[in-house]
């Protein structure tokens, strides 16, 4: 059974930082692409960052240069370091299990999410 458990959300000031973590279990973590998505009320869920099994990364234009996605295959953990936070980064953030290899674009499972609020 796939389980994805996010943590690390909360309140941050504009310009501040937060680090999100996702503890994964129930599958061979090192073999899969993983990602972070976010969603605000009334909007579609959007991709924030993706990391392949080999460690290649991709980011949404809106977070490029401010956010960094990491994976620790020994600990089955996915992280998202968020710097220079803006009010528009406020959202529910979801850890996502994606596909393998050429199927990295697939979305297989979501976590329950962790709320990030950026406000002074």
PDB file of C-alpha atoms in Angstrom:
ATOM      1  CA  UNK A   1       0.000   0.000   0.000  1.00  0.00           C
ATOM      2  CA  UNK A   2       1.443   3.324  -1.095  1.00  0.00           C
ATOM      3  CA  UNK A   3       1.675   5.911   1.646  1.00  0.00           C
ATOM      4  CA  UNK A   4       2.882   9.484   1.305  1.00  0.00           C
ATOM      5  CA  UNK A   5       2.974  11.615   4.436  1.00  0.00           C
ATOM      6  CA  UNK A   6       3.816  15.292   4.132  1.00  0.00           C
ATOM      7  CA  UNK A   7       5.111  17.508   6.913  1.00  0.00           C
ATOM      8  CA  UNK A   8       6.761  20.875   7.392  1.00  0.00           C
ATOM      9  CA  UNK A   9       4.049  23.250   6.305  1.00  0.00           C
ATOM     10  CA  UNK A  10       3.020  26.278   8.312  1.00  0.00           C
ATOM     11  CA  UNK A  11       3.158  30.048   8.395  1.00  0.00           C
ATOM     12  CA  UNK A  12       6.096  31.941   6.936  1.00  0.00           C
ATOM     13  CA  UNK A  13       6.759  35.596   6.284  1.00  0.00           C
ATOM     14  CA  UNK A  14       7.348  36.937   2.796  1.00  0.00           C
ATOM     15  CA  UNK A  15      10.996  36.433   1.960  1.00  0.00           C
ATOM     16  CA  UNK A  16      11.265  33.577   4.422  1.00  0.00           C
ATOM     17  CA  UNK A  17      11.874  29.866   3.994  1.00  0.00           C
ATOM     18  CA  UNK A  18      10.185  26.571   4.704  1.00  0.00           C
ATOM     19  CA  UNK A  19      11.198  22.991   4.084  1.00  0.00           C
ATOM     20  CA  UNK A  20       8.585  20.370   3.308  1.00  0.00           C
ATOM     21  CA  UNK A  21       9.181  16.659   3.702  1.00  0.00           C
ATOM     22  CA  UNK A  22       7.375  13.595   2.432  1.00  0.00           C
ATOM     23  CA  UNK A  23       7.864  10.193   4.011  1.00  0.00           C
ATOM     24  CA  UNK A  24       7.131   7.483   1.458  1.00  0.00           C
ATOM     25  CA  UNK A  25       6.416   3.788   1.948  1.00  0.00           C
ATOM     26  CA  UNK A  26       4.793   0.847   0.222  1.00  0.00           C
ATOM     27  CA  UNK A  27       6.779   0.981  -3.005  1.00  0.00           C
ATOM     28  CA  UNK A  28      10.355   0.997  -4.295  1.00  0.00           C
ATOM     29  CA  UNK A  29      10.971   4.693  -3.755  1.00  0.00           C
ATOM     30  CA  UNK A  30      14.301   4.845  -5.588  1.00  0.00           C
ATOM     31  CA  UNK A  31      12.758   3.579  -8.831  1.00  0.00           C
ATOM     32  CA  UNK A  32      10.131   6.266  -9.272  1.00  0.00           C
ATOM     33  CA  UNK A  33       9.860   9.883 -10.237  1.00  0.00           C
ATOM     34  CA  UNK A  34       8.466  12.000  -7.427  1.00  0.00           C
ATOM     35  CA  UNK A  35       6.960  15.434  -7.349  1.00  0.00           C
ATOM     36  CA  UNK A  36       5.435  18.290  -5.409  1.00  0.00           C
ATOM     37  CA  UNK A  37       2.193  19.915  -6.461  1.00  0.00           C
ATOM     38  CA  UNK A  38       0.163  22.710  -4.943  1.00  0.00           C
ATOM     39  CA  UNK A  39      -3.430  23.847  -5.035  1.00  0.00           C
ATOM     40  CA  UNK A  40      -5.402  26.860  -3.885  1.00  0.00           C
ATOM     41  CA  UNK A  41      -9.200  26.962  -3.577  1.00  0.00           C
ATOM     42  CA  UNK A  42     -10.912  27.251  -6.923  1.00  0.00           C
ATOM     43  CA  UNK A  43      -7.800  26.486  -8.929  1.00  0.00           C
ATOM     44  CA  UNK A  44      -6.402  23.355 -10.489  1.00  0.00           C
ATOM     45  CA  UNK A  45      -3.559  21.518  -8.854  1.00  0.00           C
ATOM     46  CA  UNK A  46      -0.287  22.629 -10.425  1.00  0.00           C
ATOM     47  CA  UNK A  47       3.106  21.006 -10.649  1.00  0.00           C
ATOM     48  CA  UNK A  48       5.735  22.732  -8.529  1.00  0.00           C
ATOM     49  CA  UNK A  49       8.742  20.443  -8.909  1.00  0.00           C
ATOM     50  CA  UNK A  50       9.587  16.970 -10.163  1.00  0.00           C
ATOM     51  CA  UNK A  51      12.616  14.773  -9.636  1.00  0.00           C
ATOM     52  CA  UNK A  52      13.444  11.650 -11.589  1.00  0.00           C
ATOM     53  CA  UNK A  53      14.924   8.467 -10.167  1.00  0.00           C
ATOM     54  CA  UNK A  54      18.283   9.622 -11.532  1.00  0.00           C
ATOM     55  CA  UNK A  55      17.981  12.968  -9.781  1.00  0.00           C
ATOM     56  CA  UNK A  56      17.098  15.224 -12.707  1.00  0.00           C
ATOM     57  CA  UNK A  57      14.785  18.046 -11.694  1.00  0.00           C
ATOM     58  CA  UNK A  58      12.167  20.265 -13.270  1.00  0.00           C
ATOM     59  CA  UNK A  59      10.389  23.277 -11.816  1.00  0.00           C
ATOM     60  CA  UNK A  60       7.434  25.487 -12.533  1.00  0.00           C
ATOM     61  CA  UNK A  61       8.534  28.857 -13.877  1.00  0.00           C
ATOM     62  CA  UNK A  62       6.983  30.553 -10.865  1.00  0.00           C
ATOM     63  CA  UNK A  63       9.348  28.818  -8.417  1.00  0.00           C
ATOM     64  CA  UNK A  64      12.483  28.377 -10.530  1.00  0.00           C
ATOM     65  CA  UNK A  65      15.491  29.644  -8.624  1.00  0.00           C
ATOM     66  CA  UNK A  66      13.616  29.813  -5.307  1.00  0.00           C
ATOM     67  CA  UNK A  67      12.581  26.218  -4.641  1.00  0.00           C
ATOM     68  CA  UNK A  68      14.660  23.041  -4.700  1.00  0.00           C
ATOM     69  CA  UNK A  69      13.481  19.449  -4.700  1.00  0.00           C
ATOM     70  CA  UNK A  70      15.587  16.706  -3.120  1.00  0.00           C
ATOM     71  CA  UNK A  71      15.264  12.994  -2.602  1.00  0.00           C
ATOM     72  CA  UNK A  72      16.930  10.683  -0.112  1.00  0.00           C
ATOM     73  CA  UNK A  73      16.580   7.160  -1.417  1.00  0.00           C
ATOM     74  CA  UNK A  74      18.167   5.679   1.711  1.00  0.00           C
ATOM     75  CA  UNK A  75      15.461   7.244   3.867  1.00  0.00           C
ATOM     76  CA  UNK A  76      12.613   7.101   1.321  1.00  0.00           C
ATOM     77  CA  UNK A  77      12.114  10.815   1.776  1.00  0.00           C
ATOM     78  CA  UNK A  78      11.272  13.604  -0.631  1.00  0.00           C
ATOM     79  CA  UNK A  79      11.894  17.232   0.335  1.00  0.00           C
ATOM     80  CA  UNK A  80      11.096  20.669  -1.003  1.00  0.00           C
ATOM     81  CA  UNK A  81      13.217  23.591   0.143  1.00  0.00           C
ATOM     82  CA  UNK A  82      11.281  26.799  -0.398  1.00  0.00           C
ATOM     83  CA  UNK A  83      13.151  30.103  -0.216  1.00  0.00           C
ATOM     84  CA  UNK A  84      12.234  33.728  -0.867  1.00  0.00           C
ATOM     85  CA  UNK A  85       8.609  32.862  -0.237  1.00  0.00           C
ATOM     86  CA  UNK A  86       5.880  35.038  -1.692  1.00  0.00           C
ATOM     87  CA  UNK A  87       2.252  35.442  -0.744  1.00  0.00           C
ATOM     88  CA  UNK A  88       1.292  33.688  -3.964  1.00  0.00           C
ATOM     89  CA  UNK A  89       3.129  30.565  -2.786  1.00  0.00           C
ATOM     90  CA  UNK A  90       0.387  30.073  -0.189  1.00  0.00           C
ATOM     91  CA  UNK A  91      -1.355  26.803  -1.007  1.00  0.00           C
ATOM     92  CA  UNK A  92      -1.881  23.223   0.022  1.00  0.00           C
ATOM     93  CA  UNK A  93       1.221  21.325  -1.030  1.00  0.00           C
ATOM     94  CA  UNK A  94       1.009  17.683  -2.042  1.00  0.00           C
ATOM     95  CA  UNK A  95       3.660  15.034  -2.396  1.00  0.00           C
ATOM     96  CA  UNK A  96       3.102  12.925  -5.511  1.00  0.00           C
ATOM     97  CA  UNK A  97       4.238   9.519  -6.668  1.00  0.00           C
ATOM     98  CA  UNK A  98       4.835   9.678 -10.397  1.00  0.00           C
ATOM     99  CA  UNK A  99       5.719   7.020 -12.925  1.00  0.00           C
ATOM    100  CA  UNK A 100       8.948   5.268 -13.794  1.00  0.00           C
ATOM    101  CA  UNK A 101      11.347   6.189 -16.566  1.00  0.00           C
ATOM    102  CA  UNK A 102       9.510   7.266 -19.703  1.00  0.00           C
ATOM    103  CA  UNK A 103       6.276   7.302 -17.697  1.00  0.00           C
ATOM    104  CA  UNK A 104       7.535   9.947 -15.293  1.00  0.00           C
ATOM    105  CA  UNK A 105       4.678  12.213 -16.359  1.00  0.00           C
ATOM    106  CA  UNK A 106       2.106   9.871 -14.838  1.00  0.00           C
ATOM    107  CA  UNK A 107       0.491  10.613 -11.477  1.00  0.00           C
ATOM    108  CA  UNK A 108      -0.039   7.506  -9.400  1.00  0.00           C
ATOM    109  CA  UNK A 109      -0.767   8.625  -5.865  1.00  0.00           C
ATOM    110  CA  UNK A 110      -1.040  11.730  -3.699  1.00  0.00           C
ATOM    111  CA  UNK A 111      -0.396  12.483  -0.087  1.00  0.00           C
ATOM    112  CA  UNK A 112      -2.954  14.302   2.048  1.00  0.00           C
ATOM    113  CA  UNK A 113      -1.161  17.608   1.772  1.00  0.00           C
ATOM    114  CA  UNK A 114       0.395  20.189   4.059  1.00  0.00           C
ATOM    115  CA  UNK A 115      -0.711  23.817   4.194  1.00  0.00           C
ATOM    116  CA  UNK A 116       1.730  26.619   3.502  1.00  0.00           C
ATOM    117  CA  UNK A 117       0.700  30.183   4.269  1.00  0.00           C
ATOM    118  CA  UNK A 118       2.931  33.121   3.460  1.00  0.00           C
ATOM    119  CA  UNK A 119       1.832  36.267   5.219  1.00  0.00           C
ATOM    120  CA  UNK A 120       3.199  39.110   7.284  1.00  0.00           C
TER     121      UNK A 120
END
